[in-house]
Amino acid sequence: MLGGLSAAEFLSDHWQRKPLLIRGAFPDFQCPLDPDELAGLACEEGIEARLVEEHGKRGPWQVSHGPFDERTFARLPERDWTLLVQAVDHYVPEVAELLEAFDFLPRWRLDDIMISYAPPGGSVGPHVDQYDVFLLQGSGQRRWQLGGKIADDASILDGIDLRILARFEVEDGDDWVLEPGDMLYLPPGWAHHGVSQSDDCLTLSVGFRAPSADEAITSFADYLGEQLPSSRRYSDAGMPPAADPAEIDDDAVERMRKLILETLDDPAQLAQWFGRVMTQPKYVDQLVPSEQTTDPNEVVAALQEGEVLLRSPGSRFAWRALNDERATLFADGDGAECPPPLARALAGGTPLDAKLLENEGTAELLAALLDAGSLNWDGEPDE
Ligand code: SIN
Ligand code: CO
């Protein structure tokens, strides 16, 4: 899929560093859905969808949010608009299956697979994303132009709901028309502009998110704060008499700095917070907690009868070893201790069947995950 590069080569030369155009990344690619099916998803309640009209009634680059209805699509012109639907991997299993090709990347870095449809001329304007993204052409053709790495403070157009770059200059040679199965990888902060060249242009964006320092610091401080005793405080035992009682001197600042840094520098707590934060579901409402508490004995009986559990679409799992005997399974923003093989199996792609019962504590953990809505029985509607 990486155009002749090994995963290791791609990661060392391109990932987070520079773009890569891969012709025929998915040979003979058949897009798992067509424009009408995408429009159908955009009409459903609870699915995040946007419509961008370059020459909208309310002004240029008009953005509207779904759910839409047939009237919306009936009134649209023949060109220059884009429909974008988020998290299609949560709703279309064949789209979710594409993620297996990206298993050389940590799954907890994944945001979702967004799919866009655009008639000729349709685009969302030149912009930058703070995501690593693989832009896979699903059907039709899209012309991609790149404008290089952009400074954080690059000016954007005023008065519209989109972040469109005020200036966009195509770098020499970075101008291609992508055909179905071609894919363009872009690191964060790289200016790009993709314009549909056909009336069946579908583009899949496989996006990988990275937590920002500002969100991470506030979120970790909150997590830690909930667990700290109120007795842990700034302390100035043994200090000399104040030279000026109104002054905050260097020693006072240093004491405070030490308190904060020593409290924050807790790798075990950081790992627990990190697993929880990276597995928080993108759409909390998509998880449907069970109405009644599940009896672990019933879980055992059902698995022994051959029933199989499925990870709920939209659920996020990850795991981390604590030592040889214990691990934390992170699921949808929560953490639970269990034996490492169980954590690995639940967080990975293996079928969830009676084999899991070989691990101690399986039934209780599965019951809790069923109650939280992170797992469902195969064949059971998840809503
Ligand atoms: C699109 O699919 O039209 C936009 C995707 C992107 O530029 O991130
Ligand atoms: Co983009």
Coordinates of N, CA, C and O in Angstrom, one line a residue, residues 284-291 312 370-376 382-383:
V284 N -19.9 10.1 21.9 CA -20.3 9.4 23.1 C -21.7 8.8 23.0 O -22.0 7.7 23.4
D285 N -22.6 9.5 22.2 CA -24.0 9.1 22.1 C -24.1 7.8 21.3 O -25.1 7.1 21.3
Q286 N -23.0 7.4 20.6 CA -23.1 6.2 19.8 C -23.0 5.0 20.7 O -23.4 3.9 20.2
L287 N -22.5 5.1 21.9 CA -22.4 4.0 22.8 C -23.7 3.9 23.5 O -24.2 4.8 24.1
V288 N -24.3 2.7 23.5 CA -25.6 2.5 24.1 C -25.4 1.6 25.4 O -25.3 0.4 25.2
P289 N -25.3 2.2 26.6 CA -25.1 1.3 27.8 C -26.4 0.4 27.9 O -27.5 0.8 27.5
S290 N -26.1 -0.7 28.5 CA -27.3 -1.7 28.7 C -28.2 -1.2 29.8 O -27.8 -0.5 30.7
E291 N -29.5 -1.5 29.6 CA -30.5 -1.0 30.6 C -30.4 -1.8 31.9 O -30.6 -1.2 33.0
S312 N -18.1 -2.6 19.7 CA -19.2 -1.7 19.1 C -18.5 -0.7 18.1 O -17.4 -0.2 18.4
L370 N -20.0 -4.9 28.3 CA -21.4 -5.0 27.7 C -22.3 -3.9 28.3 O -23.0 -3.2 27.6
D371 N -22.1 -3.7 29.6 CA -23.0 -2.7 30.3 C -22.6 -1.3 29.8 O -23.5 -0.5 29.7
A372 N -21.3 -1.1 29.6 CA -20.9 0.3 29.1 C -21.3 0.5 27.6 O -21.2 1.6 27.2
G373 N -21.6 -0.6 26.9 CA -21.9 -0.4 25.5 C -20.7 -0.5 24.6 O -20.8 -0.3 23.4
S374 N -19.5 -0.9 25.2 CA -18.3 -1.0 24.4 C -18.3 -2.3 23.6 O -17.7 -2.4 22.5
L375 N -19.1 -3.3 24.1 CA -19.2 -4.6 23.4 C -20.7 -4.9 23.2 O -21.5 -4.4 23.9
N376 N -21.0 -5.7 22.2 CA -22.3 -6.2 21.9 C -22.3 -7.6 21.5 O -21.2 -8.1 20.9
D382 N -27.2 -2.8 17.7 CA -26.4 -2.0 18.7 C -27.1 -0.8 19.1 O -26.6 0.1 19.8
E383 N -28.4 -0.6 18.7 CA -29.1 0.6 19.2 C -30.5 0.2 19.6 O -31.0 -0.7 19.1

